[in-house]
Each structure stands twice: as C-alpha cells, then as structure tokens.
Coordinates of C-alpha atoms and ligand atoms in Angstrom, one line a residue:
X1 CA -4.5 -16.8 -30.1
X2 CA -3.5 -20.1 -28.7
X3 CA -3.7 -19.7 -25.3
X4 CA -5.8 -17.7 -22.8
X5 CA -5.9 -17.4 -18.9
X6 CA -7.8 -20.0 -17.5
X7 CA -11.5 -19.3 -16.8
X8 CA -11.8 -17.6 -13.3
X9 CA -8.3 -16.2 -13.0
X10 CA -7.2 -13.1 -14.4
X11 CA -3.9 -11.2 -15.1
X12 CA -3.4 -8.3 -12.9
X13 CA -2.0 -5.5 -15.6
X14 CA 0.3 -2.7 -14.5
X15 CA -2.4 -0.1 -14.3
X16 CA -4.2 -2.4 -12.2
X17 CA -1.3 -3.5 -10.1
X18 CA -0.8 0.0 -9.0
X19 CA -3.9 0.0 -7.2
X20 CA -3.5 -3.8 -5.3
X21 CA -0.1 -2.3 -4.2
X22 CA -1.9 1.0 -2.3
X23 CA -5.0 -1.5 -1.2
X24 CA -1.9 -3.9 0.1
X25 CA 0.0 -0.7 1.4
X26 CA -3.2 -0.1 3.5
X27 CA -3.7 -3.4 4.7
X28 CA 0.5 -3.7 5.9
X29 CA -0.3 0.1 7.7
X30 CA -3.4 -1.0 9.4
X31 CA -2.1 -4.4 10.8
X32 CA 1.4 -2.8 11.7
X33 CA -1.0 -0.2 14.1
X34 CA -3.3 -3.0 15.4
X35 CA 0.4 -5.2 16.1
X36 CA -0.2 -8.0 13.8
X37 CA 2.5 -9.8 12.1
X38 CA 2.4 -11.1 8.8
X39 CA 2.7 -14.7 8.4
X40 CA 2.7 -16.6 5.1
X41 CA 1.9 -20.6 4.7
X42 CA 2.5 -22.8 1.5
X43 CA 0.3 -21.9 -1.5
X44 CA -0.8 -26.1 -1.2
X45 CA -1.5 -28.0 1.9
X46 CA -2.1 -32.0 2.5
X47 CA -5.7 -32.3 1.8
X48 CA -6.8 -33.5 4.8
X49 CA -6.3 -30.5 6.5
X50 CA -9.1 -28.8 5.2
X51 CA -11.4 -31.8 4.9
X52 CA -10.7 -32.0 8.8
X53 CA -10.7 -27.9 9.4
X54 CA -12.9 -26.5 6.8
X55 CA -15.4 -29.6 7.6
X56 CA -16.2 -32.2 5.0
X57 CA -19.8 -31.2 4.4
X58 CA -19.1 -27.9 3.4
X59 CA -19.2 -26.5 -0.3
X60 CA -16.2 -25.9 0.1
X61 CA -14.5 -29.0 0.5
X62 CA -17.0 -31.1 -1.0
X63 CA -16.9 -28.9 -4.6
X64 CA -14.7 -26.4 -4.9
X65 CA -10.9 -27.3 -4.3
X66 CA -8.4 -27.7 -6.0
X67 CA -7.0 -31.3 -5.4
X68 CA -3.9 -33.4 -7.1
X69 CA -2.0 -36.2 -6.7
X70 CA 1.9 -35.1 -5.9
X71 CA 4.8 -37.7 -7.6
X72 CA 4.8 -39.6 -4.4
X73 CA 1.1 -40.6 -4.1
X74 CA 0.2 -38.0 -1.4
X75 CA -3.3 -36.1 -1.9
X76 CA -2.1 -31.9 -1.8
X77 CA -4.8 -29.3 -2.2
X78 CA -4.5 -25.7 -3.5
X79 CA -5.2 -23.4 -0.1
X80 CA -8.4 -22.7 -0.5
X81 CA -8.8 -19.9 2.4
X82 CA -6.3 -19.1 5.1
X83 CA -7.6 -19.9 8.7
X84 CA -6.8 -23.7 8.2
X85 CA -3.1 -23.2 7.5
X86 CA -2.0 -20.4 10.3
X87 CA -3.6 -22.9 12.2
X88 CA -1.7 -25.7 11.2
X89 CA 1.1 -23.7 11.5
X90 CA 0.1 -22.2 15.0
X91 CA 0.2 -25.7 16.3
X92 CA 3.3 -27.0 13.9
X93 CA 5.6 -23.8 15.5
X94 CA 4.4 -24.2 18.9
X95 CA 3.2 -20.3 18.7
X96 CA 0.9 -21.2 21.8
X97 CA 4.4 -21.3 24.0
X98 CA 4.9 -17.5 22.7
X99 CA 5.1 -15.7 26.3
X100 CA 2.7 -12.6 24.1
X101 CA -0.4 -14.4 24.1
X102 CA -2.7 -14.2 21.8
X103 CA -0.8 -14.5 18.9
X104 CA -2.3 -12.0 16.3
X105 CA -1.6 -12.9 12.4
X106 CA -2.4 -11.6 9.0
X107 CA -1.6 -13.0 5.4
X108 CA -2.4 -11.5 2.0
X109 CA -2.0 -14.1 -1.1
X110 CA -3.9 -16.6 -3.6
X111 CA -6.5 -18.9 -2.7
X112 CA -8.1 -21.0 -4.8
X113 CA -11.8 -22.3 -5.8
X114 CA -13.3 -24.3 -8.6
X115 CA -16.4 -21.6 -8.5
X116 CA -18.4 -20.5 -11.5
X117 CA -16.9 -17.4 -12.2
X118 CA -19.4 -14.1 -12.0
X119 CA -18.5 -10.5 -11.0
X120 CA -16.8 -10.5 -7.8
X121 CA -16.1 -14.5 -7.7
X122 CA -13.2 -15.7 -9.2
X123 CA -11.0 -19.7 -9.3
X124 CA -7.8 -17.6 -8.0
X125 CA -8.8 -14.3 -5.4
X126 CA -6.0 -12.8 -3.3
X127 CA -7.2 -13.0 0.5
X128 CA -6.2 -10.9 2.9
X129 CA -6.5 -12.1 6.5
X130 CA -6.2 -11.7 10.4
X131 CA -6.2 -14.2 12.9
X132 CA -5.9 -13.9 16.7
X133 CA -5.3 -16.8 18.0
X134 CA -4.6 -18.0 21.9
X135 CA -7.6 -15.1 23.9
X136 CA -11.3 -16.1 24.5
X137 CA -11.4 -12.1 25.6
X138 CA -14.6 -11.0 23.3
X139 CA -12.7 -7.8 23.1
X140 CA -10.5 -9.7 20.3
X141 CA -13.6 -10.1 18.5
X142 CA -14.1 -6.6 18.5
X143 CA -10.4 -5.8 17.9
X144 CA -10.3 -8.4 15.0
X145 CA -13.8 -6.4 13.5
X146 CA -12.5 -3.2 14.2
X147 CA -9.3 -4.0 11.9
X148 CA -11.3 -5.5 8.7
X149 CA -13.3 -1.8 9.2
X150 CA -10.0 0.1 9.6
X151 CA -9.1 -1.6 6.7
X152 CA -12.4 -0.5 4.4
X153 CA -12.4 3.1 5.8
X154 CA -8.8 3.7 5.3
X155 CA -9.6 2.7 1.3
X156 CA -12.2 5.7 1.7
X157 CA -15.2 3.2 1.8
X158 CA -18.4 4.3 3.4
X159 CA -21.3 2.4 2.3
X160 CA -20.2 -0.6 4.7
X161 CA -22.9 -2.9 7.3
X162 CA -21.1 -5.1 9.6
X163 CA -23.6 -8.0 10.0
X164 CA -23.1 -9.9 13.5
X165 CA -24.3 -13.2 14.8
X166 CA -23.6 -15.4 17.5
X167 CA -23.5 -19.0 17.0
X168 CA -23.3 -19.9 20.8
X169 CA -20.9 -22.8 22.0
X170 CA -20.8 -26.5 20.8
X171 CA -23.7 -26.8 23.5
X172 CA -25.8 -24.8 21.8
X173 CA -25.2 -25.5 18.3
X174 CA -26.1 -29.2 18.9
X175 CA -29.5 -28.1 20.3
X176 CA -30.1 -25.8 17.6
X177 CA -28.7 -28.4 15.3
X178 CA -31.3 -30.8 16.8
X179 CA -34.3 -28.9 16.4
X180 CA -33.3 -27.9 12.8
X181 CA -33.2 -31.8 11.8
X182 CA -36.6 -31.9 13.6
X183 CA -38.0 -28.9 11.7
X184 CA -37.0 -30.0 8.2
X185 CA -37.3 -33.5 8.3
X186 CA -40.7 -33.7 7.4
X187 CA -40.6 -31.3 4.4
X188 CA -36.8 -32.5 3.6
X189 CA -38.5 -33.7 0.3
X190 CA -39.2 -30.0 -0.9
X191 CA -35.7 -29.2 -0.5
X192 CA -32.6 -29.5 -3.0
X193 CA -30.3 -32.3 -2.9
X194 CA -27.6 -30.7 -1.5
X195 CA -30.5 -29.8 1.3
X196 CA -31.0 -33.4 2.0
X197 CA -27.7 -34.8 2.0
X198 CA -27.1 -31.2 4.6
X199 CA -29.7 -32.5 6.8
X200 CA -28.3 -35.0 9.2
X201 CA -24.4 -33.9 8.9
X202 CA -25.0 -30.2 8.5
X203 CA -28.6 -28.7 9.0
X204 CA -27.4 -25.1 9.7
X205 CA -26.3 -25.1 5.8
X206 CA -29.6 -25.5 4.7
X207 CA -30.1 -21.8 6.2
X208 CA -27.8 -20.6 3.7
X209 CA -28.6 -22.5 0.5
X210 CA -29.3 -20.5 -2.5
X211 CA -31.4 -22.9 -4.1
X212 CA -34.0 -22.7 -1.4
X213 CA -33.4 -19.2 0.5
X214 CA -37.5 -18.6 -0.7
X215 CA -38.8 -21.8 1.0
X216 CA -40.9 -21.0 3.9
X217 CA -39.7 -23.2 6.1
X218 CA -36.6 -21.1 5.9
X219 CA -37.6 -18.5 7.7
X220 CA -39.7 -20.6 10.0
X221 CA -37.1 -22.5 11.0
X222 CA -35.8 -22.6 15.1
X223 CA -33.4 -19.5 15.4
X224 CA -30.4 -19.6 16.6
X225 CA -30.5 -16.6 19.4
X226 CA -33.0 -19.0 21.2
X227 CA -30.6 -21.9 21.8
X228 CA -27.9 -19.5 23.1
X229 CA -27.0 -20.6 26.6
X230 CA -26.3 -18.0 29.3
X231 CA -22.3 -17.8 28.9
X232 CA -23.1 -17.8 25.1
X233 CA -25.4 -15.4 25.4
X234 CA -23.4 -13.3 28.1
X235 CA -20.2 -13.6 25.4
X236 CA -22.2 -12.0 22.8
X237 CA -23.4 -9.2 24.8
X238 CA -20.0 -8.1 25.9
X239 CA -18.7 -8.2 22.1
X240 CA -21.6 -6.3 21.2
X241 CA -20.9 -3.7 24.0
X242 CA -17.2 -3.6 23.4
X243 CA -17.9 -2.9 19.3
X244 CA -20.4 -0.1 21.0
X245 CA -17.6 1.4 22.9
X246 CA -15.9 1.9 19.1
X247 CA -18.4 3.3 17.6
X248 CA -18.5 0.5 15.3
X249 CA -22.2 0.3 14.1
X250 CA -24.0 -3.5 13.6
X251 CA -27.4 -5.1 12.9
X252 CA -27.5 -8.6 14.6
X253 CA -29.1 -10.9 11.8
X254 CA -30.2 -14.4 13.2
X255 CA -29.8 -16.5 10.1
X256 CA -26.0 -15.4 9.5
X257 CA -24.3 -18.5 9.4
X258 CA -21.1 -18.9 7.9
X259 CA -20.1 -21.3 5.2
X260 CA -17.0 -22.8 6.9
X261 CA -17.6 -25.3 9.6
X262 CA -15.7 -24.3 12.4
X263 CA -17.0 -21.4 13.6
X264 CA -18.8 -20.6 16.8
X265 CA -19.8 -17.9 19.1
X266 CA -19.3 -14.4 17.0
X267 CA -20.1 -14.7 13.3
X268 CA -20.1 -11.9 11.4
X269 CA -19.7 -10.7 7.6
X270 CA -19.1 -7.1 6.7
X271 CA -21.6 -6.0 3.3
X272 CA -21.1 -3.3 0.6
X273 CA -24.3 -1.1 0.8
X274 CA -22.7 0.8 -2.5
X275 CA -25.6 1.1 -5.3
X276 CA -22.8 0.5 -7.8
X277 CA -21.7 -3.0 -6.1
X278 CA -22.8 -5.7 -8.3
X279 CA -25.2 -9.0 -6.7
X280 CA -22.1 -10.3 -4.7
X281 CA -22.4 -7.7 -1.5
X282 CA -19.9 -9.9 1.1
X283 CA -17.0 -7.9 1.4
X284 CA -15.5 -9.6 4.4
X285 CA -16.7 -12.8 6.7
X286 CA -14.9 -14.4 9.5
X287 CA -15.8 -15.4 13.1
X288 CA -14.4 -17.4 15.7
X289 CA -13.1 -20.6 16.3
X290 CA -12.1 -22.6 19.8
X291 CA -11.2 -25.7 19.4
X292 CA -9.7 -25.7 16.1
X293 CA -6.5 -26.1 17.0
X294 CA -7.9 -28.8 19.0
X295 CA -9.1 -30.4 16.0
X296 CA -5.7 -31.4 14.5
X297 CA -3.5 -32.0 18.0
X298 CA -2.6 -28.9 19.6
X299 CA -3.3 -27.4 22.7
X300 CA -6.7 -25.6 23.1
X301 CA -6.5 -22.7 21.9
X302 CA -9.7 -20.0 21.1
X303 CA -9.3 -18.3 17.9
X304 CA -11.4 -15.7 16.0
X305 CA -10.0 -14.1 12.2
X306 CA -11.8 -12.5 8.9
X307 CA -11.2 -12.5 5.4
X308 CA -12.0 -10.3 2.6
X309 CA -10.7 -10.9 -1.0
X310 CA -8.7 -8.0 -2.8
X311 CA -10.6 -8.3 -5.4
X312 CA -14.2 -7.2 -3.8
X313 CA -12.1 -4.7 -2.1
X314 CA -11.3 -3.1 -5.2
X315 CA -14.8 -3.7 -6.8
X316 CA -16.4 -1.8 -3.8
X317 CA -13.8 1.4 -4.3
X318 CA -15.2 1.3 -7.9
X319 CA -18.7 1.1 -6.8
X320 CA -17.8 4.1 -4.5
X321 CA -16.2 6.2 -7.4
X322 CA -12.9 6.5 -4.9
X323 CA -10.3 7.0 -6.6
X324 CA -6.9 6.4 -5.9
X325 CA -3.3 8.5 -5.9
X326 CA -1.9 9.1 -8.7
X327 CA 0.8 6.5 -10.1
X328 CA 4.2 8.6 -9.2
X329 CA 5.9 9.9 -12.6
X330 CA 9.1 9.4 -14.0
X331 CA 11.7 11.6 -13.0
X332 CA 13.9 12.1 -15.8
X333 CA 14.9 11.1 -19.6
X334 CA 17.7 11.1 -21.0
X335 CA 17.1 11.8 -24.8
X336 CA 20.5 11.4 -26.5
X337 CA 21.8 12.8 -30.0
X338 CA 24.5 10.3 -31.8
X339 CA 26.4 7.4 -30.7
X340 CA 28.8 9.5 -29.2
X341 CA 26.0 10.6 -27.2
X342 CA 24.6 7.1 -26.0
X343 CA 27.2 5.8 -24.0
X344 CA 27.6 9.0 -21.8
X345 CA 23.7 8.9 -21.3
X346 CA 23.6 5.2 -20.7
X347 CA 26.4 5.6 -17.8
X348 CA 24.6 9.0 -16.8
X349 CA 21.0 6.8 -16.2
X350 CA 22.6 4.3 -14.1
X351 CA 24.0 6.6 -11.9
X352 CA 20.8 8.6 -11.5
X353 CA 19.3 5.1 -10.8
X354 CA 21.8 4.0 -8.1
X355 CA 20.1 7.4 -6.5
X356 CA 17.0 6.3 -6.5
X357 CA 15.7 8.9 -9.4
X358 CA 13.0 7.2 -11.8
X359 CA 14.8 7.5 -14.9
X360 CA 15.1 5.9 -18.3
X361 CA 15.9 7.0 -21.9
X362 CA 15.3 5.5 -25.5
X363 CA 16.1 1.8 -26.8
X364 CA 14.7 2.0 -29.6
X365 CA 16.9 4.1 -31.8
X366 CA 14.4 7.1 -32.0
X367 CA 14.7 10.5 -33.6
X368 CA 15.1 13.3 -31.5
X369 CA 11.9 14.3 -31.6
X370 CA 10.7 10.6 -31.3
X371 CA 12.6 10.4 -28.0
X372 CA 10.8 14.2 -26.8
X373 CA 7.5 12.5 -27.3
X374 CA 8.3 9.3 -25.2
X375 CA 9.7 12.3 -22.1
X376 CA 6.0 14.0 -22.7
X377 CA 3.8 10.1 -22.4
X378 CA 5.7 9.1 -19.7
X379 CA 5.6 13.2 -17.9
X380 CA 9.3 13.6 -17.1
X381 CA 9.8 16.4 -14.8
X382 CA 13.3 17.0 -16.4
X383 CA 14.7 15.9 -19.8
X384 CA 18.3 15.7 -20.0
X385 CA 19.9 16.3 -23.5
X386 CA 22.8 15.1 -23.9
X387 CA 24.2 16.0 -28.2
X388 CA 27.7 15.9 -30.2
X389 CA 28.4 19.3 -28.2
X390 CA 27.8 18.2 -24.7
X391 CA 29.7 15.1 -25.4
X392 CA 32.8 17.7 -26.4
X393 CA 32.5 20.1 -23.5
X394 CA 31.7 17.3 -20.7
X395 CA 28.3 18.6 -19.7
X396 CA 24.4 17.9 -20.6
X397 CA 21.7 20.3 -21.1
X398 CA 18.9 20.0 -17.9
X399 CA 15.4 21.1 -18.9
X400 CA 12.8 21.6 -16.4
X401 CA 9.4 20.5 -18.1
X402 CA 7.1 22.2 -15.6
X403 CA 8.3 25.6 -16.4
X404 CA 10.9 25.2 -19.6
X405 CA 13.7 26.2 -18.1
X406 CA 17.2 25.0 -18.9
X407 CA 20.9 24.9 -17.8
X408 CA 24.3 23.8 -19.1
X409 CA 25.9 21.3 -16.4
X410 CA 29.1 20.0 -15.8
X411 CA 29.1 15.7 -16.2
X412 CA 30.6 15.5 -12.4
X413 CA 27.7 17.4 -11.2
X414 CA 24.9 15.7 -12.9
X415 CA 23.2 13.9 -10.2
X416 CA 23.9 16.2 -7.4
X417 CA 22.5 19.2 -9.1
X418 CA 19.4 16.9 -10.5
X419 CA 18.6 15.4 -7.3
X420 CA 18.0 19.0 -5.8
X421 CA 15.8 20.4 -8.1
X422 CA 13.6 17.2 -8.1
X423 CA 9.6 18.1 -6.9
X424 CA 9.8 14.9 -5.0
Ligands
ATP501 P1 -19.5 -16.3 -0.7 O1 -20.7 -16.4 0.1 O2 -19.3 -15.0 -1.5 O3 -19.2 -17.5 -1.5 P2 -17.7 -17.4 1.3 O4 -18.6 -17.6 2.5 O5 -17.4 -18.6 0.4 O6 -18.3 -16.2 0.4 P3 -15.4 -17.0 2.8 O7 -14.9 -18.3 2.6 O8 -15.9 -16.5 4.1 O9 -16.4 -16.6 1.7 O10 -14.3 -15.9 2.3 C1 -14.1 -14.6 2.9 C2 -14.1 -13.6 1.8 O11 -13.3 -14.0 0.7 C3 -15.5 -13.3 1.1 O12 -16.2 -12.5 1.9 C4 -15.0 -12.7 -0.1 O13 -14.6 -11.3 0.1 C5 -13.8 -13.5 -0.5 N1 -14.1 -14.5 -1.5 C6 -14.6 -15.8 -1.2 N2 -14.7 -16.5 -2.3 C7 -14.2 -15.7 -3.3 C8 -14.1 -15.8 -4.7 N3 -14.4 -17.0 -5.3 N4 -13.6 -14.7 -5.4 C9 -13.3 -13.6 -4.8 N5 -13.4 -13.4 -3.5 C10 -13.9 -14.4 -2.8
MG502 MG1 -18.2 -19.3 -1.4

C-alpha cells in the first residue's frame, strides 16, 4: 500500500454514509421546524479571522489550525469551526438590514484541527451548527438549546445532560478575570506552561486545562456565579426559566467555560451520559456571543449558536445501541440470457430508472445463475428475465421474489405494470 488517509481523517464508506445521510436528514427536519436556514461559508478563510474571532490565546488558534500560504502571499486557514464565518458573513451580506430579525442559521460540513487523534476527535469532523444572530431575547438561548436537544432526541438519544453556565457580561468577566490573576499568581509556578503563559491574557483557561484539572487551586479558585452582575444575573434566570417552561432539564456547573474566546452570558455543553460513550462525553457546546460582530466592523449585533460534530453524534447512537432504518433495497434486476437479450434489458433498465425504480442488472457477463445470485445479495423485490424467447415474442418474464410468483408481459407495458406492483 502506498498511500493511506492521513492520520485523523477518515473515509466515510457506503454502509457508513447511509447513516450520516439519516443523522443529516434529521438535522435538515429539525431546523426546517425551528425556521432556520441553511447557510454554507468557504471551507478556508483569511487567517486573521479566527485569530481575531476565535481569540489568539486559545488552543485553538494557537495549535490546532490548519494554516498555508495561498500563491499570492496571503495567510488562509482551513475553517476550523463555524461561528467565525456566518459571522463574517452576517456582517459581509448586511444580514442585520434583514426586516426578520434575528437572523437564525445552520451549516453542516468539514472543519478542521491539527488534534491528536483518539475516539471521538478527529483532524477533519463534519459540524453541524445553528446560529441566531441579531436578538438579546434569552428566549433564543433557549430556542437555540432546545434545537441541539431536538436534534439528539429525534436520533432516539436519551442518556443526554445539558450542562449550563453563565458567563455574565464583559463587566463581569473582567472582575472575575481579575480575581483569577490574583488567585493564581502566587502558585502560577505549580501550574503547566500553557497555565502560565494563560495567566495574564486568558486566566479563565486555566479552569479548563487538562494538565492541571487535579490542582487544588482549581477548585478553589473565585467562581464565576459570584461576579455575575444583576442584569447578568437576571439574564440567566430568565433563560433558565424559559428552558423550565420546555421541559428541558439542566444542572448549572460553575466551572463550565468554553474553549472559544468569545463567549459570554449563557454557556452551555450538552454530555453523553451513555455507559458505552468512550472518555470524550461533549456531544454539543455553544453559547452566546454580543459583540462579535462588533469585533470585525459590523453593527452590534447579540448572537448565541452550538455545535456538535457528526461524528460524536453517531458514536453516542452506538453507545445507545439505536439503530437505524434499514438501507432501502433495490427494486428490480434485470438478469438477461444472450446478446440478443442484453440490449432489450439495457434499454428496459433505463427506462425503469427514468421512473425512479432502483434498478440494475449484470456487467459482468455472468451465468444465469451467477446473475440470480447478484438479484438475492442485493434483495430485489422483482427479477425480470428477459431470454432468446422473450426477445422473439416482445415480452419479459416478471418474478415477484417475496412470494415467487411470475407473469409473461408485453415490452410496452413493462414499467407501467412494474411500477404498480412495487411494495414501495
Ligand atoms: P473538546 O473539549 O472536545 O476539544 P471543543 O471545546 O474544542 O471540544 P467546540 O469547539 O466547542 O469543541 O466544538 C463543538 C463540538 O464539536 C464539540 O462538542 C464536539 O462535538 C465537536 N468537536 C470538536 N472538536 C472535534 C474533533 N476534533 N473531532 C470531532 N468532533 C469535534
Ligand atoms: Mg477542542
């Protein structure tokens, strides 16, 4: 073998693919009900879009993109999540003059990060995403939960926690953020290097470091539900109350702070509780962000949006033993006896096709029998046999698989009388 698929990536096969197109089938259904449109963005963006948006000290900008030099000398960057681009395009299209405000958004496609691959993490992940942008209403933030849930329960997932935070306002983060430099700065030395360089630019990251989730200090460190300012703390309240009104169930976890820079107020990440699911148990993350369209020359205008990847989707139906719908079968073979034979079927097939009937037949010059065993793998429900005799009177021979059955019909009314019998 000369060549593999790069590390981190992998090829979707047709068994697989069958299942991403129900997931994605889901996904179109539940944003169609909940009115949100489907937008899609270049798969690369200038780089300094997400070193502005995404924030420069985050992992994710500081390790994991994907970053080249185009032929004209201009540094372009493989998406590597979704919020920054609608955004850029939110501004770019002048969305915010859109009479129907806010502007609701979802996009499914590639992403990309240089990660180190494990179960559940991969260097190119499909992303499916919402964004509302243009309403500071916290019933969007409950709408916008509410959709990644519909999402999960319409895949038949149960074992689900949405974790909720709020992050407050840009007030309140800078007091919090203040008081975490004060905390940690005398024990910074104890702390990874990522840790120290996080300090002064980024303290809330320290939070959520995996090197040094055990250190004390940790979970000593000032919480952020006691820098919330009243309107802050009044926001988060009515979200809470208007997820309570959907029955949506939550536990509020303090230290729930997301990796991407720009979000405040609601946080929140939705977790598999599945046995099965593997250590990876973030399903879905998102939370809101005013003032990122701000941030790169547009209007203000308050935004909040999720994502989940396909991929963990798929690895919590697993974990869940749901299974999905069978793959539809293929409607009829043409098995054919003789050259004579061949061309009648061939033209038979394409008209059976210009129907809409899943059909095919042989091309590979098989026996009879050969051709009989390809119509049982692939579960015809009707064989069509078309011999040297057929060809003489103008008619094939229909068989009905289920039951055995079989009848003697004229060429002209092939497809009409085939179409009809069909299970469909
Ligand atoms: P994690 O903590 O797992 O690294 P994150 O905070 O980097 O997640 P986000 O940027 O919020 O994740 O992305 C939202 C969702 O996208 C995640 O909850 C997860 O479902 C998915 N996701 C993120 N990175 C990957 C990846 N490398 N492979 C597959 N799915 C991913
Ligand atoms: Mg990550």
């Amino acid at each position: 073998m000369l060549f593999k698929v790069p590390r981190g990536t992998q090829d979707i096969l047709p068994s697989e693919t069958w299942k991403w197109q129900q997931v994605e089938s889901i996904i179109k259904h539940v944003s169609d009900a909940f009115r949100y449109k489907e937008i899609r963005t270049p798969i690369f963006e200038q780089t300094e879009l997400f070193q502005r948006l995404v924030g420069e000290t985050t992992d994710v900008v500081q390790k994991e993109m994907y970053t080249f030099t185009d032929k004209g000398n201009r540094s372009m960057t493989l998406r590597p999540e979704g919020t920054a681009p609608v955004v850029r395009s939110f501004v770019e299209n002048k969305m915010f003059g859109i009479p129907d405000q806010p502007v609701k958004l979802f996009y499914v496609g590639p992403m990309f990060r240089y990660e180190r691959q494990q179960a559940g993490r991969y260097r190119q992940f499909v992303q499916f995403g919402a964004e509302a942008i243009g309403s500071a209403d916290p019933a969007i933030d409950a709408e916008v939960i509410a959709l990644a849930m519909n999402v999960y329960q319409r895949a038949g997932l149960t074992d689900l926690k949405l974790v909720l935070n709020s992050l407050g306002d840009t007030e309140c983060r800078k007091a919090h953020k203040d008081a975490l430099i004060a905390h940690f700065t005398p024990h910074i030395d104890e702390f990874c290097s990522d840790c120290k360089s996080r300090l002064d630019m980024n303290p809330l990251r320290i939070l959520d470091c995996k090197v040094d989730s055990g250190n004390p200090l940790i979970a000593t460190a000032p919480s952020l539900p006691n820098y919330l300012n009243e309107d802050s703390a009044a926001y988060f309240e009515q979200v809470k109350s208007y997820l309570d009104d959907l029955n949506i169930s939550y536990v509020v976890d303090a230290n729930l702070v997301r990796g991407l820079d720009y979000y405040n107020h609601t946080a929140f990440e939705i977790m598999s509780t599945s046995k099965g699911f593997g250590a990876i148990t973030t399903l879905c993350g998102g939370g809101r962000y005013n003032g990122l369209a701000e941030d790169i020359g547009g209007p203000s205008a308050p935004g909040i949006g999720f994502a989940m990847s396909i991929e963990r989707l798929l690895l919590a139906m697993n974990a869940e033993g749901k299974s999905f719908d069978e793959e539809p079968n293929l409607e009829v073979y043409i098995v054919t006896l003789g050259d004579d034979a061949k061309r009648p079927g061939f033209k038979l097939l394409n008209e059976l096709r210009k129907s809409g009937i899943r059909s095919d037949m042989d091309y590979m010059d098989r026996k009879m029998k050969g051709q009989m065993k390809s119509a049982d793998r692939l579960n015809a429900e009707i064989v069509v046999v078309i011999g040297e005799d057929e060809v003489a009177e103008d008619v094939a021979m229909v068989r009905n698989m289920s039951d055995g059955t079989q009848e003697k019909i004229a060429t002209s009314e092939l497809v009409g009388k085939i179409t009809s019998s069909l299970k469909r």
